[in-house]
PDB file of C-alpha atoms and ligand atoms in Angstrom:
ATOM      1  CA  MET A   1     -78.662 -19.431 -42.651  1.00  0.00           C
ATOM      2  CA  ILE A   2     -77.708 -16.574 -43.690  1.00  0.00           C
ATOM      3  CA  SER A   3     -75.861 -16.765 -47.248  1.00  0.00           C
ATOM      4  CA  GLU A   4     -74.071 -13.828 -49.339  1.00  0.00           C
ATOM      5  CA  VAL A   5     -72.414 -13.535 -52.687  1.00  0.00           C
ATOM      6  CA  LEU A   6     -69.289 -12.245 -52.110  1.00  0.00           C
ATOM      7  CA  TYR A   7     -68.482 -11.743 -55.869  1.00  0.00           C
ATOM      8  CA  GLU A   8     -70.003 -12.601 -58.833  1.00  0.00           C
ATOM      9  CA  SER A   9     -69.422 -12.661 -62.454  1.00  0.00           C
ATOM     10  CA  PRO A  10     -70.708 -14.908 -65.338  1.00  0.00           C
ATOM     11  CA  ASN A  11     -69.001 -17.612 -64.622  1.00  0.00           C
ATOM     12  CA  HIS A  12     -67.449 -16.991 -61.269  1.00  0.00           C
ATOM     13  CA  LYS A  13     -68.847 -16.544 -58.257  1.00  0.00           C
ATOM     14  CA  PHE A  14     -67.441 -16.617 -54.177  1.00  0.00           C
ATOM     15  CA  VAL A  15     -70.628 -16.736 -51.523  1.00  0.00           C
ATOM     16  CA  TYR A  16     -70.567 -17.103 -47.678  1.00  0.00           C
ATOM     17  CA  ILE A  17     -72.973 -19.044 -45.836  1.00  0.00           C
ATOM     18  CA  GLY A  18     -72.930 -19.222 -41.791  1.00  0.00           C
ATOM     19  CA  LYS A  19     -74.864 -17.454 -38.654  1.00  0.00           C
ATOM     20  CA  ASP A  20     -76.845 -20.289 -38.629  1.00  0.00           C
ATOM     21  CA  PRO A  21     -79.787 -19.271 -36.391  1.00  0.00           C
ATOM     22  CA  GLU A  22     -80.860 -22.833 -35.261  1.00  0.00           C
ATOM     23  CA  ARG A  23     -76.656 -23.143 -33.366  1.00  0.00           C
ATOM     24  CA  PRO A  24     -76.873 -24.321 -30.054  1.00  0.00           C
ATOM     25  CA  ASP A  25     -74.651 -21.858 -28.015  1.00  0.00           C
ATOM     26  CA  TYR A  26     -72.493 -24.456 -27.396  1.00  0.00           C
ATOM     27  CA  ILE A  27     -71.298 -25.283 -30.925  1.00  0.00           C
ATOM     28  CA  ILE A  28     -68.671 -22.508 -32.204  1.00  0.00           C
ATOM     29  CA  ASP A  29     -70.154 -20.506 -34.924  1.00  0.00           C
ATOM     30  CA  THR A  30     -68.380 -20.857 -38.328  1.00  0.00           C
ATOM     31  CA  ASN A  31     -68.763 -19.585 -41.722  1.00  0.00           C
ATOM     32  CA  GLN A  32     -68.541 -21.627 -45.085  1.00  0.00           C
ATOM     33  CA  TYR A  33     -67.631 -20.681 -47.755  1.00  0.00           C
ATOM     34  CA  LEU A  34     -67.857 -21.704 -51.714  1.00  0.00           C
ATOM     35  CA  LEU A  35     -66.541 -20.865 -54.755  1.00  0.00           C
ATOM     36  CA  ILE A  36     -67.624 -21.309 -58.286  1.00  0.00           C
ATOM     37  CA  HIS A  37     -66.363 -21.405 -61.856  1.00  0.00           C
ATOM     38  CA  ASP A  38     -67.508 -22.754 -64.915  1.00  0.00           C
ATOM     39  CA  LYS A  39     -70.083 -24.903 -63.037  1.00  0.00           C
ATOM     40  CA  ILE A  40     -67.039 -26.512 -61.436  1.00  0.00           C
ATOM     41  CA  ALA A  41     -67.231 -26.087 -57.242  1.00  0.00           C
ATOM     42  CA  THR A  42     -64.595 -26.145 -54.615  1.00  0.00           C
ATOM     43  CA  ILE A  43     -66.239 -25.819 -50.573  1.00  0.00           C
ATOM     44  CA  MET A  44     -63.742 -24.189 -48.109  1.00  0.00           C
ATOM     45  CA  ASP A  45     -64.038 -25.359 -44.547  1.00  0.00           C
ATOM     46  CA  PRO A  46     -67.164 -27.117 -44.902  1.00  0.00           C
ATOM     47  CA  GLY A  47     -67.436 -27.137 -41.080  1.00  0.00           C
ATOM     48  CA  GLY A  48     -68.583 -29.639 -38.057  1.00  0.00           C
ATOM     49  CA  ILE A  49     -70.461 -32.941 -38.216  1.00  0.00           C
ATOM     50  CA  GLU A  50     -73.842 -31.073 -36.614  1.00  0.00           C
ATOM     51  CA  MET A  51     -73.664 -28.255 -39.341  1.00  0.00           C
ATOM     52  CA  PHE A  52     -74.120 -30.896 -42.077  1.00  0.00           C
ATOM     53  CA  SER A  53     -77.474 -31.104 -43.069  1.00  0.00           C
ATOM     54  CA  SER A  54     -78.040 -27.113 -43.334  1.00  0.00           C
ATOM     55  CA  VAL A  55     -74.723 -26.085 -45.117  1.00  0.00           C
ATOM     56  CA  SER A  56     -74.971 -28.609 -47.619  1.00  0.00           C
ATOM     57  CA  SER A  57     -78.789 -27.830 -48.329  1.00  0.00           C
ATOM     58  CA  ALA A  58     -77.420 -24.052 -48.583  1.00  0.00           C
ATOM     59  CA  PHE A  59     -74.866 -25.332 -50.965  1.00  0.00           C
ATOM     60  CA  ALA A  60     -76.833 -27.133 -53.211  1.00  0.00           C
ATOM     61  CA  GLY A  61     -79.273 -24.070 -53.725  1.00  0.00           C
ATOM     62  CA  GLU A  62     -76.166 -22.786 -55.404  1.00  0.00           C
ATOM     63  CA  VAL A  63     -74.325 -25.844 -56.848  1.00  0.00           C
ATOM     64  CA  ARG A  64     -75.011 -29.391 -57.868  1.00  0.00           C
ATOM     65  CA  MET A  65     -73.160 -31.437 -55.533  1.00  0.00           C
ATOM     66  CA  SER A  66     -72.331 -33.447 -58.043  1.00  0.00           C
ATOM     67  CA  ASP A  67     -70.331 -30.391 -59.669  1.00  0.00           C
ATOM     68  CA  VAL A  68     -68.785 -29.818 -56.032  1.00  0.00           C
ATOM     69  CA  LYS A  69     -64.957 -31.650 -57.134  1.00  0.00           C
ATOM     70  CA  PHE A  70     -62.903 -29.978 -54.422  1.00  0.00           C
ATOM     71  CA  ILE A  71     -62.960 -29.852 -50.369  1.00  0.00           C
ATOM     72  CA  PHE A  72     -60.885 -27.342 -49.124  1.00  0.00           C
ATOM     73  CA  SER A  73     -59.529 -27.725 -45.634  1.00  0.00           C
ATOM     74  CA  SER A  74     -57.399 -25.160 -44.405  1.00  0.00           C
ATOM     75  CA  HIS A  75     -56.586 -27.311 -41.447  1.00  0.00           C
ATOM     76  CA  GLN A  76     -57.667 -30.104 -38.917  1.00  0.00           C
ATOM     77  CA  ASP A  77     -60.067 -28.776 -36.393  1.00  0.00           C
ATOM     78  CA  PRO A  78     -63.258 -30.662 -36.043  1.00  0.00           C
ATOM     79  CA  ASP A  79     -64.717 -26.971 -37.152  1.00  0.00           C
ATOM     80  CA  VAL A  80     -63.191 -27.299 -39.630  1.00  0.00           C
ATOM     81  CA  ILE A  81     -63.402 -30.590 -41.397  1.00  0.00           C
ATOM     82  CA  SER A  82     -65.483 -33.022 -39.470  1.00  0.00           C
ATOM     83  CA  SER A  83     -68.562 -33.048 -41.563  1.00  0.00           C
ATOM     84  CA  LEU A  84     -65.764 -34.898 -44.491  1.00  0.00           C
ATOM     85  CA  ALA A  85     -67.631 -38.481 -44.196  1.00  0.00           C
ATOM     86  CA  LEU A  86     -70.673 -37.497 -45.217  1.00  0.00           C
ATOM     87  CA  TRP A  87     -69.755 -34.756 -47.840  1.00  0.00           C
ATOM     88  CA  LEU A  88     -67.769 -37.312 -49.372  1.00  0.00           C
ATOM     89  CA  SER A  89     -70.804 -39.300 -49.438  1.00  0.00           C
ATOM     90  CA  ILE A  90     -72.724 -36.787 -51.536  1.00  0.00           C
ATOM     91  CA  THR A  91     -70.101 -35.555 -53.407  1.00  0.00           C
ATOM     92  CA  ASP A  92     -66.867 -36.893 -55.631  1.00  0.00           C
ATOM     93  CA  SER A  93     -64.605 -34.382 -54.609  1.00  0.00           C
ATOM     94  CA  LYS A  94     -60.881 -34.512 -53.473  1.00  0.00           C
ATOM     95  CA  ILE A  95     -60.035 -33.419 -49.988  1.00  0.00           C
ATOM     96  CA  ILE A  96     -57.012 -30.908 -50.349  1.00  0.00           C
ATOM     97  CA  ILE A  97     -54.990 -30.508 -47.031  1.00  0.00           C
ATOM     98  CA  ASP A  98     -51.782 -29.793 -45.632  1.00  0.00           C
ATOM     99  CA  ARG A  99     -49.481 -32.954 -46.188  1.00  0.00           C
ATOM    100  CA  ILE A 100     -49.090 -33.351 -42.486  1.00  0.00           C
ATOM    101  CA  TRP A 101     -52.236 -33.839 -41.541  1.00  0.00           C
ATOM    102  CA  SER A 102     -53.128 -36.652 -44.258  1.00  0.00           C
ATOM    103  CA  THR A 103     -52.998 -39.460 -41.755  1.00  0.00           C
ATOM    104  CA  PHE A 104     -55.151 -37.424 -39.466  1.00  0.00           C
ATOM    105  CA  ILE A 105     -57.782 -36.426 -41.810  1.00  0.00           C
ATOM    106  CA  SER A 106     -57.743 -39.866 -43.043  1.00  0.00           C
ATOM    107  CA  HIS A 107     -59.609 -40.871 -39.545  1.00  0.00           C
ATOM    108  CA  TYR A 108     -62.581 -38.782 -41.369  1.00  0.00           C
ATOM    109  CA  GLY A 109     -63.055 -40.301 -44.502  1.00  0.00           C
ATOM    110  CA  ALA A 110     -60.059 -39.382 -46.366  1.00  0.00           C
ATOM    111  CA  ARG A 111     -57.826 -41.679 -48.333  1.00  0.00           C
ATOM    112  CA  PRO A 112     -54.330 -41.010 -49.853  1.00  0.00           C
ATOM    113  CA  ASP A 113     -56.892 -41.431 -53.962  1.00  0.00           C
ATOM    114  CA  ASN A 114     -59.202 -38.774 -52.369  1.00  0.00           C
ATOM    115  CA  MET A 115     -56.740 -36.266 -51.327  1.00  0.00           C
ATOM    116  CA  ILE A 116     -53.868 -33.989 -52.716  1.00  0.00           C
ATOM    117  CA  MET A 117     -51.596 -33.328 -49.784  1.00  0.00           C
ATOM    118  CA  VAL A 118     -49.621 -29.487 -49.917  1.00  0.00           C
ATOM    119  CA  GLU A 119     -46.443 -28.856 -49.061  1.00  0.00           C
ATOM    120  CA  ASP A 120     -44.909 -26.835 -46.926  1.00  0.00           C
ATOM    121  CA  ALA A 121     -44.511 -24.429 -49.645  1.00  0.00           C
ATOM    122  CA  GLY A 122     -48.162 -23.956 -50.647  1.00  0.00           C
ATOM    123  CA  MET A 123     -49.024 -24.597 -54.600  1.00  0.00           C
ATOM    124  CA  LYS A 124     -51.301 -23.693 -57.663  1.00  0.00           C
ATOM    125  CA  LEU A 125     -54.291 -25.883 -58.057  1.00  0.00           C
ATOM    126  CA  ASN A 126     -56.241 -25.992 -61.430  1.00  0.00           C
ATOM    127  CA  MET A 127     -60.114 -25.819 -60.587  1.00  0.00           C
ATOM    128  CA  THR A 128     -60.873 -25.906 -63.849  1.00  0.00           C
ATOM    129  CA  LYS A 129     -58.530 -26.141 -67.255  1.00  0.00           C
ATOM    130  CA  ASP A 130     -58.142 -22.681 -67.300  1.00  0.00           C
ATOM    131  CA  TYR A 131     -58.862 -21.352 -64.289  1.00  0.00           C
ATOM    132  CA  ALA A 132     -56.446 -21.809 -60.839  1.00  0.00           C
ATOM    133  CA  PHE A 133     -56.507 -20.898 -57.278  1.00  0.00           C
ATOM    134  CA  ASP A 134     -53.552 -20.140 -54.706  1.00  0.00           C
ATOM    135  CA  ILE A 135     -52.628 -22.174 -51.336  1.00  0.00           C
ATOM    136  CA  ILE A 136     -50.809 -19.838 -49.750  1.00  0.00           C
ATOM    137  CA  PRO A 137     -48.902 -21.296 -46.270  1.00  0.00           C
ATOM    138  CA  ALA A 138     -50.210 -19.643 -43.430  1.00  0.00           C
ATOM    139  CA  HIS A 139     -48.301 -22.288 -40.642  1.00  0.00           C
ATOM    140  CA  TYR A 140     -48.686 -21.625 -36.890  1.00  0.00           C
ATOM    141  CA  LEU A 141     -51.641 -19.361 -37.234  1.00  0.00           C
ATOM    142  CA  HIS A 142     -53.160 -21.457 -35.266  1.00  0.00           C
ATOM    143  CA  SER A 143     -52.639 -24.761 -36.797  1.00  0.00           C
ATOM    144  CA  PRO A 144     -48.407 -25.954 -37.333  1.00  0.00           C
ATOM    145  CA  GLY A 145     -49.990 -26.536 -41.117  1.00  0.00           C
ATOM    146  CA  HIS A 146     -52.408 -23.847 -41.892  1.00  0.00           C
ATOM    147  CA  LEU A 147     -53.323 -22.994 -45.045  1.00  0.00           C
ATOM    148  CA  ASN A 148     -55.341 -20.557 -46.799  1.00  0.00           C
ATOM    149  CA  LEU A 149     -56.892 -19.772 -50.207  1.00  0.00           C
ATOM    150  CA  TYR A 150     -56.275 -16.871 -53.109  1.00  0.00           C
ATOM    151  CA  ASP A 151     -58.789 -16.210 -55.452  1.00  0.00           C
ATOM    152  CA  PRO A 152     -56.897 -14.170 -58.422  1.00  0.00           C
ATOM    153  CA  ILE A 153     -60.219 -13.211 -59.680  1.00  0.00           C
ATOM    154  CA  SER A 154     -62.657 -11.915 -57.122  1.00  0.00           C
ATOM    155  CA  LYS A 155     -59.278 -11.031 -55.205  1.00  0.00           C
ATOM    156  CA  ILE A 156     -60.682 -13.109 -51.788  1.00  0.00           C
ATOM    157  CA  LEU A 157     -58.165 -14.511 -49.605  1.00  0.00           C
ATOM    158  CA  PHE A 158     -59.664 -16.922 -47.139  1.00  0.00           C
ATOM    159  CA  THR A 159     -57.248 -17.349 -44.267  1.00  0.00           C
ATOM    160  CA  GLY A 160     -59.007 -19.805 -42.217  1.00  0.00           C
ATOM    161  CA  ASP A 161     -58.710 -19.179 -38.484  1.00  0.00           C
ATOM    162  CA  ILE A 162     -57.053 -15.956 -38.592  1.00  0.00           C
ATOM    163  CA  GLY A 163     -58.839 -13.334 -37.969  1.00  0.00           C
ATOM    164  CA  ALA A 164     -61.277 -15.259 -36.443  1.00  0.00           C
ATOM    165  CA  ALA A 165     -63.605 -13.644 -34.404  1.00  0.00           C
ATOM    166  CA  LEU A 166     -65.720 -15.178 -31.598  1.00  0.00           C
ATOM    167  CA  VAL A 167     -68.816 -12.170 -32.099  1.00  0.00           C
ATOM    168  CA  PRO A 168     -71.740 -12.833 -29.194  1.00  0.00           C
ATOM    169  CA  ARG A 169     -75.151 -14.046 -30.866  1.00  0.00           C
ATOM    170  CA  GLU A 170     -76.750 -10.868 -29.212  1.00  0.00           C
ATOM    171  CA  GLU A 171     -74.907  -8.905 -32.423  1.00  0.00           C
ATOM    172  CA  PHE A 172     -76.976 -10.626 -34.378  1.00  0.00           C
ATOM    173  CA  LYS A 173     -80.421 -11.528 -32.557  1.00  0.00           C
ATOM    174  CA  GLY A 174     -84.157  -9.824 -34.163  1.00  0.00           C
ATOM    175  CA  LYS A 175     -82.136  -8.953 -37.396  1.00  0.00           C
ATOM    176  CA  ARG A 176     -83.700 -10.669 -40.291  1.00  0.00           C
ATOM    177  CA  LYS A 177     -80.461 -10.880 -42.025  1.00  0.00           C
ATOM    178  CA  PRO A 178     -77.510  -9.791 -39.693  1.00  0.00           C
ATOM    179  CA  ASN A 179     -74.287  -8.229 -41.090  1.00  0.00           C
ATOM    180  CA  VAL A 180     -71.199 -10.386 -42.204  1.00  0.00           C
ATOM    181  CA  PHE A 181     -69.069  -7.602 -42.591  1.00  0.00           C
ATOM    182  CA  VAL A 182     -67.173  -5.624 -40.176  1.00  0.00           C
ATOM    183  CA  GLN A 183     -68.630  -1.918 -39.890  1.00  0.00           C
ATOM    184  CA  ASP A 184     -65.965  -0.148 -36.573  1.00  0.00           C
ATOM    185  CA  PHE A 185     -62.394  -2.079 -36.402  1.00  0.00           C
ATOM    186  CA  ASP A 186     -62.046  -0.947 -33.209  1.00  0.00           C
ATOM    187  CA  SER A 187     -64.635  -2.048 -31.584  1.00  0.00           C
ATOM    188  CA  HIS A 188     -64.094  -5.060 -33.528  1.00  0.00           C
ATOM    189  CA  ILE A 189     -60.975  -6.012 -31.344  1.00  0.00           C
ATOM    190  CA  LYS A 190     -62.576  -7.287 -28.671  1.00  0.00           C
ATOM    191  CA  TYR A 191     -64.193 -10.199 -30.486  1.00  0.00           C
ATOM    192  CA  MET A 192     -60.801 -11.273 -32.274  1.00  0.00           C
ATOM    193  CA  GLU A 193     -57.519 -10.135 -29.581  1.00  0.00           C
ATOM    194  CA  TYR A 194     -57.947 -13.432 -26.548  1.00  0.00           C
ATOM    195  CA  PHE A 195     -58.642 -16.764 -29.617  1.00  0.00           C
ATOM    196  CA  HIS A 196     -55.116 -14.519 -31.664  1.00  0.00           C
ATOM    197  CA  LYS A 197     -52.922 -14.323 -28.374  1.00  0.00           C
ATOM    198  CA  ARG A 198     -53.957 -17.296 -27.068  1.00  0.00           C
ATOM    199  CA  TRP A 199     -53.986 -20.048 -29.930  1.00  0.00           C
ATOM    200  CA  MET A 200     -50.878 -18.611 -32.299  1.00  0.00           C
ATOM    201  CA  PRO A 201     -47.893 -19.403 -30.525  1.00  0.00           C
ATOM    202  CA  SER A 202     -45.183 -17.068 -31.438  1.00  0.00           C
ATOM    203  CA  ASN A 203     -44.635 -13.771 -33.398  1.00  0.00           C
ATOM    204  CA  GLU A 204     -42.432 -15.101 -36.197  1.00  0.00           C
ATOM    205  CA  PRO A 205     -44.640 -17.537 -37.997  1.00  0.00           C
ATOM    206  CA  LYS A 206     -47.213 -13.982 -38.079  1.00  0.00           C
ATOM    207  CA  LYS A 207     -44.451 -11.902 -39.604  1.00  0.00           C
ATOM    208  CA  ILE A 208     -43.652 -14.480 -42.153  1.00  0.00           C
ATOM    209  CA  TRP A 209     -47.130 -14.415 -42.977  1.00  0.00           C
ATOM    210  CA  ILE A 210     -48.464 -11.074 -43.126  1.00  0.00           C
ATOM    211  CA  ASP A 211     -44.998 -10.700 -45.300  1.00  0.00           C
ATOM    212  CA  ARG A 212     -46.012 -12.924 -47.578  1.00  0.00           C
ATOM    213  CA  VAL A 213     -50.263 -11.915 -47.992  1.00  0.00           C
ATOM    214  CA  SER A 214     -48.928  -8.217 -48.123  1.00  0.00           C
ATOM    215  CA  LYS A 215     -47.419  -8.977 -51.906  1.00  0.00           C
ATOM    216  CA  LEU A 216     -51.111  -9.647 -52.644  1.00  0.00           C
ATOM    217  CA  ASP A 217     -53.582  -7.581 -54.433  1.00  0.00           C
ATOM    218  CA  ILE A 218     -56.656  -8.623 -51.566  1.00  0.00           C
ATOM    219  CA  GLU A 219     -59.996  -6.769 -52.010  1.00  0.00           C
ATOM    220  CA  ILE A 220     -61.943  -9.354 -48.624  1.00  0.00           C
ATOM    221  CA  LEU A 221     -60.381 -11.268 -46.110  1.00  0.00           C
ATOM    222  CA  ALA A 222     -62.214 -13.734 -45.200  1.00  0.00           C
ATOM    223  CA  PRO A 223     -62.013 -15.966 -42.286  1.00  0.00           C
ATOM    224  CA  GLN A 224     -63.740 -19.221 -40.476  1.00  0.00           C
ATOM    225  CA  HIS A 225     -65.278 -17.094 -37.530  1.00  0.00           C
ATOM    226  CA  GLY A 226     -66.672 -14.320 -37.471  1.00  0.00           C
ATOM    227  CA  LEU A 227     -67.480 -11.585 -39.028  1.00  0.00           C
ATOM    228  CA  ILE A 228     -65.703 -10.764 -43.218  1.00  0.00           C
ATOM    229  CA  PHE A 229     -63.103  -7.719 -43.725  1.00  0.00           C
ATOM    230  CA  LYS A 230     -64.254  -6.203 -46.972  1.00  0.00           C
ATOM    231  CA  GLY A 231     -62.131  -3.669 -48.776  1.00  0.00           C
ATOM    232  CA  LYS A 232     -58.919  -2.821 -48.960  1.00  0.00           C
ATOM    233  CA  GLU A 233     -59.016   0.109 -45.697  1.00  0.00           C
ATOM    234  CA  MET A 234     -60.255  -2.559 -43.801  1.00  0.00           C
ATOM    235  CA  VAL A 235     -58.089  -5.594 -44.736  1.00  0.00           C
ATOM    236  CA  ASP A 236     -54.879  -3.076 -44.147  1.00  0.00           C
ATOM    237  CA  LYS A 237     -56.530  -2.347 -40.393  1.00  0.00           C
ATOM    238  CA  PHE A 238     -56.553  -6.133 -39.975  1.00  0.00           C
ATOM    239  CA  LEU A 239     -53.071  -6.430 -40.762  1.00  0.00           C
ATOM    240  CA  ASN A 240     -51.626  -3.757 -39.019  1.00  0.00           C
ATOM    241  CA  TRP A 241     -53.674  -4.217 -36.303  1.00  0.00           C
ATOM    242  CA  PHE A 242     -52.122  -8.747 -36.199  1.00  0.00           C
ATOM    243  CA  ASP A 243     -48.541  -7.176 -37.160  1.00  0.00           C
ATOM    244  CA  GLY A 244     -48.415  -5.086 -34.271  1.00  0.00           C
ATOM    245  CA  LEU A 245     -50.666  -7.676 -31.253  1.00  0.00           C
ATOM    246  CA  ASN A 246     -48.123  -9.888 -29.589  1.00  0.00           C
ATOM    247  CA  VAL A 247     -48.988 -13.731 -29.087  1.00  0.00           C
ATOM    248  CA  GLY A 248     -48.249 -16.766 -27.888  1.00  0.00           C
ATOM    249  CA  LEU A 249     -44.811 -17.094 -26.519  1.00  0.00           C
ATOM    250  CA  TYR A 250     -44.942 -13.414 -26.303  1.00  0.00           C
ATOM    251  CA  SER A 251     -47.893 -12.823 -24.976  1.00  0.00           C
ATOM    252  CA  LYS A 252     -49.302 -11.599 -21.337  1.00  0.00           C
TER     253      LYS A 252
HETATM  254 FE1  FE2 B   1     -58.534 -23.854 -35.416  1.00  0.00          FE
HETATM  255 FE1  FE2 B   2     -62.066 -22.636 -36.474  1.00  0.00          FE
END
């Protein structure tokens, strides 16, 4: 697994792991993230059941599993959260998910007593007594109950499937440490376009989301697949491109 520290201060850390070289070609590549504040940790979109051993051993190098208190699930898809039952077996975590998926996620081992069900408007969640992150609604992009997580310290917005790209494995082959950031936005578009057009149902929720996140101070936009958008200029390039893209009903 490749890991990259996206932000670090004495009591706050945001870490990426992904690009598993052992991953078979028939399984979609996913990005996993870990947020630590004063030793308490939240895992974001821990991934599929097949990824559990490699993701958990990579995160074990960063944090004690007994300190993982929250698992944030951007939505209900199996590539996001089918590993949940295994994570619940090694941590004492609450699973954060949109309320509409609460009865579905129960098939992965969640129960009413270990779930935090997020209402349509999103919420602030206190991870420790002096630190909270924001849960931002991103509904219908693509899931009808889709959530983002914004960390106001690192200014990282974790966007789930928004900004997702399917980057061919050849791009990483032979590199000891593949790059995890978008370098050239224009040449990255071809890896994002089909997914956004085909999986996102319509332009209206996209406009609402762009309006909402444009008010945030974002240094890094971190999706669940593909490369990370680092720096305000790259984040703006993504938001402008997405704004102009016709998706779902409107795409040809
Ligand atoms: Fe998805
Ligand atoms: Fe996904």
